[in-house]
JSON list of N, CA and C in Angstrom, two decimals:
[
{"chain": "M", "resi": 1, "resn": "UNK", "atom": "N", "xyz": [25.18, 54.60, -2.58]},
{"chain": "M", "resi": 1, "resn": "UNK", "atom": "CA", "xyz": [24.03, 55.20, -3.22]},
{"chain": "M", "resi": 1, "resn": "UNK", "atom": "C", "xyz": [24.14, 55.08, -4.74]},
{"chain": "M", "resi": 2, "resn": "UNK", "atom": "N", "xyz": [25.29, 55.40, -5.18]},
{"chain": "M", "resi": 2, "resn": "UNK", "atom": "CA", "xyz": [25.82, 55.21, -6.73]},
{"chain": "M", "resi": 2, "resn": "UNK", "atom": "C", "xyz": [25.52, 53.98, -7.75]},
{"chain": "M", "resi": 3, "resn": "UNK", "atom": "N", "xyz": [25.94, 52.83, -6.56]},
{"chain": "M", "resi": 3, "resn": "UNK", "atom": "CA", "xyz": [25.40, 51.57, -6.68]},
{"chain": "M", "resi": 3, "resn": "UNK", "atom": "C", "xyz": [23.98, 50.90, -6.61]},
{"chain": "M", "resi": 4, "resn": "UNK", "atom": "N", "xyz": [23.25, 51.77, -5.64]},
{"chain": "M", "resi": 4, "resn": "UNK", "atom": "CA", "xyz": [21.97, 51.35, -5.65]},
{"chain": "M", "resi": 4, "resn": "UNK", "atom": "C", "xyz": [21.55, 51.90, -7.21]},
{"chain": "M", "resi": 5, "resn": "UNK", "atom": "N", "xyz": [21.90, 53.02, -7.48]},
{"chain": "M", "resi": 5, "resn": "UNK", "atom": "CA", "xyz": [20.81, 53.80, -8.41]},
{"chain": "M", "resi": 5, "resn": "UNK", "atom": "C", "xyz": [21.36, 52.83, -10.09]},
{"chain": "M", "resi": 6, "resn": "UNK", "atom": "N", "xyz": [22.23, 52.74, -10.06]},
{"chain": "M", "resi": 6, "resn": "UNK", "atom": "CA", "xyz": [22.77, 51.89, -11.40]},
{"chain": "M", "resi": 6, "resn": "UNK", "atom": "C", "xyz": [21.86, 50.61, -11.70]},
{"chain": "M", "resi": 7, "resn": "UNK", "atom": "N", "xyz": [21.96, 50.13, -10.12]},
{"chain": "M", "resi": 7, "resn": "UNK", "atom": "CA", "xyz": [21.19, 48.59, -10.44]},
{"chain": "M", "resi": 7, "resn": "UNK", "atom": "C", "xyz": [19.63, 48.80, -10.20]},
{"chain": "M", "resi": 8, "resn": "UNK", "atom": "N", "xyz": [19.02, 49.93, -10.13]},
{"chain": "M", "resi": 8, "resn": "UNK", "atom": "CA", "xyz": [18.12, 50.48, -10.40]},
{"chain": "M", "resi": 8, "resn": "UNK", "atom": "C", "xyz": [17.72, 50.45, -11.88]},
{"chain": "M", "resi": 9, "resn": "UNK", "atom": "N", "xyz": [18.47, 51.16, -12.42]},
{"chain": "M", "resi": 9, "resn": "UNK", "atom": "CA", "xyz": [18.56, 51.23, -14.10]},
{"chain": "M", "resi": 9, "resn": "UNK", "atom": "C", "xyz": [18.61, 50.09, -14.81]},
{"chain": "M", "resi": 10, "resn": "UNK", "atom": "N", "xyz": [19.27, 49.30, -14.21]},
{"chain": "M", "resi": 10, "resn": "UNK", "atom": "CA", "xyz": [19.66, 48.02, -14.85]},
{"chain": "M", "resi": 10, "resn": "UNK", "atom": "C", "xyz": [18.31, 47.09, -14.81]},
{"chain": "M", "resi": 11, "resn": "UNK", "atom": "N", "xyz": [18.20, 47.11, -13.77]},
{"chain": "M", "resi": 11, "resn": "UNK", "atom": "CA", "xyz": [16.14, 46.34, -13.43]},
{"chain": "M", "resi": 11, "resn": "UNK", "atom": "C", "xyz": [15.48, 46.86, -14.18]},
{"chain": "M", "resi": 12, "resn": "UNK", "atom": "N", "xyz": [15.34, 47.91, -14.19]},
{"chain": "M", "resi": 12, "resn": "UNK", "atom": "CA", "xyz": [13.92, 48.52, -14.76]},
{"chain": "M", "resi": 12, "resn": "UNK", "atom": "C", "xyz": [13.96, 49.69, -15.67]},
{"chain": "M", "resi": 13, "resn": "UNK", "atom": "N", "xyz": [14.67, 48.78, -16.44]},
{"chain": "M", "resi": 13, "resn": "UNK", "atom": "CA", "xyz": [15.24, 50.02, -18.05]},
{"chain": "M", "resi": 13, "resn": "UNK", "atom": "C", "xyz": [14.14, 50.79, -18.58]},
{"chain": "M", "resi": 14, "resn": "UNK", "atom": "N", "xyz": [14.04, 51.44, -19.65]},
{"chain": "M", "resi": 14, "resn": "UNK", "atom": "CA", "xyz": [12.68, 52.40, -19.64]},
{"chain": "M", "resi": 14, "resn": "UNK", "atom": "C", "xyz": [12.46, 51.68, -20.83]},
{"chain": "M", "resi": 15, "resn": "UNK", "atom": "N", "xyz": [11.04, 51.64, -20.96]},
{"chain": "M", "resi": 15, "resn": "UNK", "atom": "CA", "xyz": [10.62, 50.65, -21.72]},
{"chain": "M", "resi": 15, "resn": "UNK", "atom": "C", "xyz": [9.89, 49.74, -20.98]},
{"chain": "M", "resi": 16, "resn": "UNK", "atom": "N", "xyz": [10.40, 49.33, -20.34]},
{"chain": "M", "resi": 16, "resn": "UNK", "atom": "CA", "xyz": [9.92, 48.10, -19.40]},
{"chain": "M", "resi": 16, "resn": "UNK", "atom": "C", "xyz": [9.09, 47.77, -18.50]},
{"chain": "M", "resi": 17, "resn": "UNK", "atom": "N", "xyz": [7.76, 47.39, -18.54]},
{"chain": "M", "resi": 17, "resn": "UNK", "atom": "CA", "xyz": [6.49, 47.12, -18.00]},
{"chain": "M", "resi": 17, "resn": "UNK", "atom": "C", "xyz": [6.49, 46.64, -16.88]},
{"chain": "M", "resi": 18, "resn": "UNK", "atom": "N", "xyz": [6.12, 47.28, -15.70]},
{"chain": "M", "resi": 18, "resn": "UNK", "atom": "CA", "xyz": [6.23, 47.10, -14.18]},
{"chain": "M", "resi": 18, "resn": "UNK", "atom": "C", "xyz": [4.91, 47.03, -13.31]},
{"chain": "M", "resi": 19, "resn": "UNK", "atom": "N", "xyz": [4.51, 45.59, -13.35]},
{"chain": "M", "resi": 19, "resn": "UNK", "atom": "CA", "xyz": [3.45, 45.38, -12.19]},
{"chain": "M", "resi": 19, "resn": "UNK", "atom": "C", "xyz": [3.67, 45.28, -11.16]},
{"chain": "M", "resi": 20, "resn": "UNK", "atom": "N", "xyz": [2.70, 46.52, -10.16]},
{"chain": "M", "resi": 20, "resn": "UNK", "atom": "CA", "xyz": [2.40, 46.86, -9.12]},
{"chain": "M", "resi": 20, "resn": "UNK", "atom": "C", "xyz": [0.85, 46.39, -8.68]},
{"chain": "M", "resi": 21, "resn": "UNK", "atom": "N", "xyz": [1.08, 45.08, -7.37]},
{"chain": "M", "resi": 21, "resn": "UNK", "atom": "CA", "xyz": [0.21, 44.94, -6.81]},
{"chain": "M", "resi": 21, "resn": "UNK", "atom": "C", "xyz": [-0.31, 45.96, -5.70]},
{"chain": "M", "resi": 22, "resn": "UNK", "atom": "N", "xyz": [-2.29, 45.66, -5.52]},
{"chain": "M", "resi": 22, "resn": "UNK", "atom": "CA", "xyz": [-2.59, 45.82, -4.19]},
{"chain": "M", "resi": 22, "resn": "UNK", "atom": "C", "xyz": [-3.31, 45.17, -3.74]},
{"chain": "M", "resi": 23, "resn": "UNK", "atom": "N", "xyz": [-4.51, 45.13, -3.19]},
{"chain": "M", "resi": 23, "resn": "UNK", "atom": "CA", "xyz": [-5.01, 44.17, -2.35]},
{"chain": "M", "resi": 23, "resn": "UNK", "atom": "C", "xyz": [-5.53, 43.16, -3.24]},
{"chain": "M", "resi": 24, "resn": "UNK", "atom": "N", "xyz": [-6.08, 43.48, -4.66]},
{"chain": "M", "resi": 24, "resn": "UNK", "atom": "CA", "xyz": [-7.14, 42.73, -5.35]},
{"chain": "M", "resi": 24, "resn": "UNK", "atom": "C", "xyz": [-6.62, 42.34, -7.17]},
{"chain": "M", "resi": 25, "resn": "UNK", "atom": "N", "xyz": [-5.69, 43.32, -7.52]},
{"chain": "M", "resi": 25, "resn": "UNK", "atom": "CA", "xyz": [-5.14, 43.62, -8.08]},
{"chain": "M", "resi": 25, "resn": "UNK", "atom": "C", "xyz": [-3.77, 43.54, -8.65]},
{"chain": "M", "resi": 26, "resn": "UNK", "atom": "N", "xyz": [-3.33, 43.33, -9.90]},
{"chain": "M", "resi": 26, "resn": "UNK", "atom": "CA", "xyz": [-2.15, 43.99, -10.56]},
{"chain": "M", "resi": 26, "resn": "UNK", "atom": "C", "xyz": [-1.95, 44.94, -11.67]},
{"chain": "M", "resi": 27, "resn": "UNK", "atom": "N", "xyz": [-1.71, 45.92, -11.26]},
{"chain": "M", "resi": 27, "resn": "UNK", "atom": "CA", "xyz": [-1.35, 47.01, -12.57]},
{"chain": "M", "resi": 27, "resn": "UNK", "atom": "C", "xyz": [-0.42, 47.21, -13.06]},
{"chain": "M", "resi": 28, "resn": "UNK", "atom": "N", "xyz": [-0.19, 47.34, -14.60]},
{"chain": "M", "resi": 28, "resn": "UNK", "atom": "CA", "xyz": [1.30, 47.21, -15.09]},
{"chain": "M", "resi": 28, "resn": "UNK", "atom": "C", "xyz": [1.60, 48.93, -15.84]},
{"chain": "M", "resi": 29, "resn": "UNK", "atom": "N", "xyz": [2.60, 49.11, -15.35]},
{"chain": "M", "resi": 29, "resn": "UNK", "atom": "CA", "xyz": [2.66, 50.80, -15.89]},
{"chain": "M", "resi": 29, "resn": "UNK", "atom": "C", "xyz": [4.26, 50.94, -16.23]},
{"chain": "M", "resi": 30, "resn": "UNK", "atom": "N", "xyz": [4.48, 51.23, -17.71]},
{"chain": "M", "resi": 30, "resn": "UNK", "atom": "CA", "xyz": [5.46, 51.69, -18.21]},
{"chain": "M", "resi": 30, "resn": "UNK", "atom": "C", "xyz": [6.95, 52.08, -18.13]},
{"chain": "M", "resi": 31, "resn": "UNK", "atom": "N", "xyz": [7.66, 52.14, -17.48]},
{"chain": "M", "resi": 31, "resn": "UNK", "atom": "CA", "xyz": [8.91, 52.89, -17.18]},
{"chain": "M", "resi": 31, "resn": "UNK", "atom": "C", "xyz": [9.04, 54.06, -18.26]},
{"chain": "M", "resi": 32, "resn": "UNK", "atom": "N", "xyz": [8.96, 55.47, -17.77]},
{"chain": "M", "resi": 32, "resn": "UNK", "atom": "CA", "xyz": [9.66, 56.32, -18.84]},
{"chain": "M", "resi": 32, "resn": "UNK", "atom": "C", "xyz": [10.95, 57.09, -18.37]},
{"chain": "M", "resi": 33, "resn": "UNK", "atom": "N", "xyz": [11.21, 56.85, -17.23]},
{"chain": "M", "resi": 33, "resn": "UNK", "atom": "CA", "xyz": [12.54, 57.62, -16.80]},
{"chain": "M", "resi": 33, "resn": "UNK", "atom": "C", "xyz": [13.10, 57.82, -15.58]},
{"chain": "M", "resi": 34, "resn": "UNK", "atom": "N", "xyz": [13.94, 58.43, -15.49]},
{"chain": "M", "resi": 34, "resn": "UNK", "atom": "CA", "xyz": [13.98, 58.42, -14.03]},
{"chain": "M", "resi": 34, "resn": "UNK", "atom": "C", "xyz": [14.29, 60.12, -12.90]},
{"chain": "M", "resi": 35, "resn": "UNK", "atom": "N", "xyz": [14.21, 59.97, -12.00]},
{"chain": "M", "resi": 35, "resn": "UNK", "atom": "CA", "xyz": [14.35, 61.03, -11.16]},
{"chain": "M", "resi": 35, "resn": "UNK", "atom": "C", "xyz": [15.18, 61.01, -9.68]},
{"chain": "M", "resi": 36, "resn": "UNK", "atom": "N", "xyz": [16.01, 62.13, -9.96]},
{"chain": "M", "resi": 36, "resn": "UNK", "atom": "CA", "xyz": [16.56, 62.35, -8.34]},
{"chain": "M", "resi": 36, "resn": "UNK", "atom": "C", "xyz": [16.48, 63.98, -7.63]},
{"chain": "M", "resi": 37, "resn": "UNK", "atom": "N", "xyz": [15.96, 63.30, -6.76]},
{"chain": "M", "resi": 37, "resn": "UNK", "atom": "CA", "xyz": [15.76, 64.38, -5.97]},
{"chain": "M", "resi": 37, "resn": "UNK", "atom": "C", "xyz": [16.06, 64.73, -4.21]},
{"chain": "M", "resi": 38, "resn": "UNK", "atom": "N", "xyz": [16.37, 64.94, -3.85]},
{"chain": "M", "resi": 38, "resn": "UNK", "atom": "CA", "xyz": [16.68, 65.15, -1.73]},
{"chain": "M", "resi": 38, "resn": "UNK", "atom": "C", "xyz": [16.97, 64.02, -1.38]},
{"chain": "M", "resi": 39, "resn": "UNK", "atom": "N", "xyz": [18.29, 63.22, -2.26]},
{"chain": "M", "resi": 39, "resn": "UNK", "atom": "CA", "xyz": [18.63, 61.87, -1.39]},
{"chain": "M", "resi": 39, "resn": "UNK", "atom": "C", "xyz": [18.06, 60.80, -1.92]},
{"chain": "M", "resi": 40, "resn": "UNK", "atom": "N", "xyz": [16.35, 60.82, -2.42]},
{"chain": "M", "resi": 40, "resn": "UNK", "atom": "CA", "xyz": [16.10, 59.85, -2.92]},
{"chain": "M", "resi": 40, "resn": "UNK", "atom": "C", "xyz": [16.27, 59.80, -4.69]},
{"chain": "M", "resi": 41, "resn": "UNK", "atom": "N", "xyz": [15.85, 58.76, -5.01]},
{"chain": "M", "resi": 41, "resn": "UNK", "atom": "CA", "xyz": [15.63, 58.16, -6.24]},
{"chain": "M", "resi": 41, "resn": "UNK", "atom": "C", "xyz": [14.35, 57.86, -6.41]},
{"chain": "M", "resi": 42, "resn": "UNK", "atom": "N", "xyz": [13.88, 58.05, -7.34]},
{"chain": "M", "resi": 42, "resn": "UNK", "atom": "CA", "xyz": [12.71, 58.17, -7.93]},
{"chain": "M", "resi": 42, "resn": "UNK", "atom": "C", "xyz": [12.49, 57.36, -9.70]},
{"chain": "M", "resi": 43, "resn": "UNK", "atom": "N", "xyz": [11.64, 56.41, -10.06]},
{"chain": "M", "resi": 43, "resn": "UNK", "atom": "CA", "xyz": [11.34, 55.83, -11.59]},
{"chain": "M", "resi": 43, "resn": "UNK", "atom": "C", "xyz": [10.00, 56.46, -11.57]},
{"chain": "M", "resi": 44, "resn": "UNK", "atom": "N", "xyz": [10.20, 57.04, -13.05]},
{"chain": "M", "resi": 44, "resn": "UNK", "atom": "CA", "xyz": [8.73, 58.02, -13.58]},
{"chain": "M", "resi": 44, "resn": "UNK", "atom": "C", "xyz": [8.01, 56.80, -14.31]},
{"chain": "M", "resi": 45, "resn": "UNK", "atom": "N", "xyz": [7.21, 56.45, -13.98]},
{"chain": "M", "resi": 45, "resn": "UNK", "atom": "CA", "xyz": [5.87, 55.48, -14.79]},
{"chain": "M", "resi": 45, "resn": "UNK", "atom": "C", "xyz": [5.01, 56.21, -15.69]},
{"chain": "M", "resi": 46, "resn": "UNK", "atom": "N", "xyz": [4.64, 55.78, -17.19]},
{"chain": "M", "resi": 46, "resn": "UNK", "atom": "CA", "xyz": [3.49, 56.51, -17.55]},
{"chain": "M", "resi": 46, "resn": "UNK", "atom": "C", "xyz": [2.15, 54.69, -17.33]},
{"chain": "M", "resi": 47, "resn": "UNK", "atom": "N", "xyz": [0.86, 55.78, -17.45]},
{"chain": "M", "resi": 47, "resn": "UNK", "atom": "CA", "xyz": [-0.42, 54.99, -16.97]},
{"chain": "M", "resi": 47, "resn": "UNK", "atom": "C", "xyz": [-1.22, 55.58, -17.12]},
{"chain": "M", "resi": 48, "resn": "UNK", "atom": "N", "xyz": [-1.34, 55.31, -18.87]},
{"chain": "M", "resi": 48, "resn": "UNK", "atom": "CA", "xyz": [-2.67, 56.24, -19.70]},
{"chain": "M", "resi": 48, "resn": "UNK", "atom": "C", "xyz": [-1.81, 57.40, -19.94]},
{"chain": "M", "resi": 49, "resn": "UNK", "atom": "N", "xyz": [-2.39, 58.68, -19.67]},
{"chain": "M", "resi": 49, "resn": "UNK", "atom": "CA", "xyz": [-2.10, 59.64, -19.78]},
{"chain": "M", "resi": 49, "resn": "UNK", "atom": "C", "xyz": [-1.37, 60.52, -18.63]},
{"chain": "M", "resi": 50, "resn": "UNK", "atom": "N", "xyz": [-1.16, 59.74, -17.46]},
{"chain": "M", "resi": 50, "resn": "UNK", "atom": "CA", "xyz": [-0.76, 60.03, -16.21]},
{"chain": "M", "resi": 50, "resn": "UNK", "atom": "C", "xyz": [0.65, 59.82, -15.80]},
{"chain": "M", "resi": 51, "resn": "UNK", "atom": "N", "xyz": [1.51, 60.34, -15.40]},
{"chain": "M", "resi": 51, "resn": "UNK", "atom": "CA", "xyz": [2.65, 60.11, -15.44]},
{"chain": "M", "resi": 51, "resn": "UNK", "atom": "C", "xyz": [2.69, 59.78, -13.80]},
{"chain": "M", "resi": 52, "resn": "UNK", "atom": "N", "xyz": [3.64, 58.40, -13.24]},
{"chain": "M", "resi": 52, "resn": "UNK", "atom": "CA", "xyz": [3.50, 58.40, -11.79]},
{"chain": "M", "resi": 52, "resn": "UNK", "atom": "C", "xyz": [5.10, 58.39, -11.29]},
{"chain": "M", "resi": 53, "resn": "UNK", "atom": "N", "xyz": [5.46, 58.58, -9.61]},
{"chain": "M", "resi": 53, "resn": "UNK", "atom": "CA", "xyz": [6.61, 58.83, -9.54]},
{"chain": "M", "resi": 53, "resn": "UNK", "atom": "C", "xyz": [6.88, 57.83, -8.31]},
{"chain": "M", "resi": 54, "resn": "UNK", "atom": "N", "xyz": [7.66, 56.59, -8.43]},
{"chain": "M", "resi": 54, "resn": "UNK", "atom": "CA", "xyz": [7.17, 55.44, -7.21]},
{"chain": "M", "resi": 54, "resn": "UNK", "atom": "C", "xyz": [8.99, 55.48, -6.80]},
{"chain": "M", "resi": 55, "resn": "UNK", "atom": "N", "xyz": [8.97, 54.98, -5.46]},
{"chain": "M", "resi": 55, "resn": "UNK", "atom": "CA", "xyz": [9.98, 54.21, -5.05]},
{"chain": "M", "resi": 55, "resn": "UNK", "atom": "C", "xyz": [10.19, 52.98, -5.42]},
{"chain": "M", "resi": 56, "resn": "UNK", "atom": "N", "xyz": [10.70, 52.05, -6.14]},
{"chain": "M", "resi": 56, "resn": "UNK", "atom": "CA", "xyz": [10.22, 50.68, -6.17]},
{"chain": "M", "resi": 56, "resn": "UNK", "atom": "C", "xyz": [10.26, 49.76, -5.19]},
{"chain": "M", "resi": 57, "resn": "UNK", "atom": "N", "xyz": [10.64, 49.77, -4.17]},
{"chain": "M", "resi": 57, "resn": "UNK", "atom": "CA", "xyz": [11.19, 48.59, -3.41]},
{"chain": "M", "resi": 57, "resn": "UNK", "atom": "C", "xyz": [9.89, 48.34, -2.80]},
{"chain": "M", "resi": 58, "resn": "UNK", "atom": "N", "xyz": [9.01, 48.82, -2.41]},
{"chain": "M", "resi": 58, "resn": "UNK", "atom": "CA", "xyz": [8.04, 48.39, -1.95]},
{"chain": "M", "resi": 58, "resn": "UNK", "atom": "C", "xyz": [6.99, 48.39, -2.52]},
{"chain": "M", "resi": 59, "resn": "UNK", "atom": "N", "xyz": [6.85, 48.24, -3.54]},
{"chain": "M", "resi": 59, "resn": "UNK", "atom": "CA", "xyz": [5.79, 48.26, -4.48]},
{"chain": "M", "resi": 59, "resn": "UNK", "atom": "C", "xyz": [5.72, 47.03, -5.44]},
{"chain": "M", "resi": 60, "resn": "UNK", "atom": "N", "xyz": [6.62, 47.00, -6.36]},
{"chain": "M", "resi": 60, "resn": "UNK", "atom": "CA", "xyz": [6.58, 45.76, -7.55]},
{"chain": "M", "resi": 60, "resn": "UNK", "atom": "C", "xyz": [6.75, 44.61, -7.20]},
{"chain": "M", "resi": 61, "resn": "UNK", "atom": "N", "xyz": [5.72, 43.88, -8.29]},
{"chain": "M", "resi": 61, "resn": "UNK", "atom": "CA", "xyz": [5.50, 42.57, -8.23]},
{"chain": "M", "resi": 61, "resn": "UNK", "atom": "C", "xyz": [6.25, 41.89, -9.16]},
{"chain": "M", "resi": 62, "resn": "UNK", "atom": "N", "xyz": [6.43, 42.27, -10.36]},
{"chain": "M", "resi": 62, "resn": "UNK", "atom": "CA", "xyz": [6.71, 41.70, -11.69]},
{"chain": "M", "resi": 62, "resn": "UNK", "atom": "C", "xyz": [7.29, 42.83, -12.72]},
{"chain": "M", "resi": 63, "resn": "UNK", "atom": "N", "xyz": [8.42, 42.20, -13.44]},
{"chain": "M", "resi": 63, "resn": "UNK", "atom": "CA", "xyz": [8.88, 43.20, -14.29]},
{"chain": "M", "resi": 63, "resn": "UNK", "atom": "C", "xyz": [9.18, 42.78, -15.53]},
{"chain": "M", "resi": 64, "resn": "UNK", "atom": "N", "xyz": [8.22, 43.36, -16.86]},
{"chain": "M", "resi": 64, "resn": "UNK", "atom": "CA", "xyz": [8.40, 42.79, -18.20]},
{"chain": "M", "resi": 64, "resn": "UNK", "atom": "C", "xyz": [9.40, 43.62, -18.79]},
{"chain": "M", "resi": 65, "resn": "UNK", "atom": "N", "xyz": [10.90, 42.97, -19.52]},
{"chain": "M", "resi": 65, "resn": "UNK", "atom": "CA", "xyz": [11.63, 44.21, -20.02]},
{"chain": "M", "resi": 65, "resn": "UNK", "atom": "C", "xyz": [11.35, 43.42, -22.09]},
{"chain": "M", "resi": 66, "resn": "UNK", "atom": "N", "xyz": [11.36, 44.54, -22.49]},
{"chain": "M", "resi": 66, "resn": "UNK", "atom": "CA", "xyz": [10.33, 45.05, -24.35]},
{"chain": "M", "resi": 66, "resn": "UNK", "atom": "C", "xyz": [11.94, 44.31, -25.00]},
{"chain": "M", "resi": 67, "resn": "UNK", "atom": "N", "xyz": [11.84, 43.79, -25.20]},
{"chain": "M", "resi": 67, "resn": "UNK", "atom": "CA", "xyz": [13.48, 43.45, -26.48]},
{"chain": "M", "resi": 67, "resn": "UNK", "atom": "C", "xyz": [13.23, 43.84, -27.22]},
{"chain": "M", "resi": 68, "resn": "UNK", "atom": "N", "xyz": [13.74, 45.06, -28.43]},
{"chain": "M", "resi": 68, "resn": "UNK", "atom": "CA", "xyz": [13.64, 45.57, -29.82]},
{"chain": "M", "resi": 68, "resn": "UNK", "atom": "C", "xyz": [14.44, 44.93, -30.59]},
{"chain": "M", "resi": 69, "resn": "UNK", "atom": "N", "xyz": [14.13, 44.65, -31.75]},
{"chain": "M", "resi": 69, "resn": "UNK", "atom": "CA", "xyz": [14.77, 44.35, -32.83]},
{"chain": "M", "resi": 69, "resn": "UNK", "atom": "C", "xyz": [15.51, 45.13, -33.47]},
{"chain": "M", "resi": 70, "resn": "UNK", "atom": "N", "xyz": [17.09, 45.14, -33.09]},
{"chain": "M", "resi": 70, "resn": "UNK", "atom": "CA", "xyz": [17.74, 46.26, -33.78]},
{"chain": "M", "resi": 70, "resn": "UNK", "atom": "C", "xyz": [17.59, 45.97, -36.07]},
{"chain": "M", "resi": 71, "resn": "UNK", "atom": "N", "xyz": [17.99, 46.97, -36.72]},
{"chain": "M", "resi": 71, "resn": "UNK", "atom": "CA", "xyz": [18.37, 46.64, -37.86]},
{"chain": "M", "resi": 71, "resn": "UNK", "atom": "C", "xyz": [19.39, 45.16, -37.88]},
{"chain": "M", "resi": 72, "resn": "UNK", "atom": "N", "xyz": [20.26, 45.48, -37.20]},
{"chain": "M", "resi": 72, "resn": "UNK", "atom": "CA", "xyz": [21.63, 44.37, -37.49]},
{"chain": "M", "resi": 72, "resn": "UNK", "atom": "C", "xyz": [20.91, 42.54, -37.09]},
{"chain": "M", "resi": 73, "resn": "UNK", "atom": "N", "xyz": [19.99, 43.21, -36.33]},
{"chain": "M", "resi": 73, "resn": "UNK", "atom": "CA", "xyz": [19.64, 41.67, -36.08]},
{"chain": "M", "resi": 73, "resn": "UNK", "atom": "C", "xyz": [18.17, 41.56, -36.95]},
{"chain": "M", "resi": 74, "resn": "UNK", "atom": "N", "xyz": [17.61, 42.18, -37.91]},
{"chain": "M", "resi": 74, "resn": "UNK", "atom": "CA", "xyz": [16.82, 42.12, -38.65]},
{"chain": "M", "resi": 74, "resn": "UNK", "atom": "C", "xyz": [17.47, 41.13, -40.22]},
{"chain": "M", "resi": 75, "resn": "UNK", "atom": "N", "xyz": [18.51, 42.10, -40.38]},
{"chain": "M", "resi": 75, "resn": "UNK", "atom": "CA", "xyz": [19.86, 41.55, -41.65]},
{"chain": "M", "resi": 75, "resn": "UNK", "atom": "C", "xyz": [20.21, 40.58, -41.48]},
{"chain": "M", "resi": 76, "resn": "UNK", "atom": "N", "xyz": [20.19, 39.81, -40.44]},
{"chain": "M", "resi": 76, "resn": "UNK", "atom": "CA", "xyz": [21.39, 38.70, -39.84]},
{"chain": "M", "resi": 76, "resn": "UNK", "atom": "C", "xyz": [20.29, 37.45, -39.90]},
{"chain": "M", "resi": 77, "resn": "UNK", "atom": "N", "xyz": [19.15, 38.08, -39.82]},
{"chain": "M", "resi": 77, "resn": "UNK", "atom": "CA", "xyz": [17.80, 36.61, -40.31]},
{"chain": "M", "resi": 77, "resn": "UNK", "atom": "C", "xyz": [17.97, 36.53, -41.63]}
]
């Protein structure tokens, strides 16, 4: 379980833009965190003003992760 939830984190760092298909559709919603609760694992999405609470495995299609520009690699250009 320890292992699942790490490489959880590791996929879908927060920050990182996660499209979820459905029939007609792809929607891309945020990563802001995460949650555990009764065994499971839980990633909090924001979407607009809505905060959502998904399992991923059966849901995502596509996952954009944000690269920031630290200072040190700002200096180093």
């Amino acid at each position: 379980m320890i292992a699942r939830i790490v490489w959880t984190i590791l996929r879908y760092p927060v920050g990182a833009e996660v499209g979820f298909a459905d029939e007609f559709t792809t929607e891309y919603r945020t990563v802001m965190g995460y949650h555990y609760a009764h065994g499971a694992f839980y990633v909090l999405f924001s979407e607009g003003n809505m905060v959502h609470m998904n399992q991923l495995d059966k849901l995502v299609v596509s996952v954009k992760i944000k690269k920031e520009e630290t200072r040190w690699m700002r200096q180093k250009k």
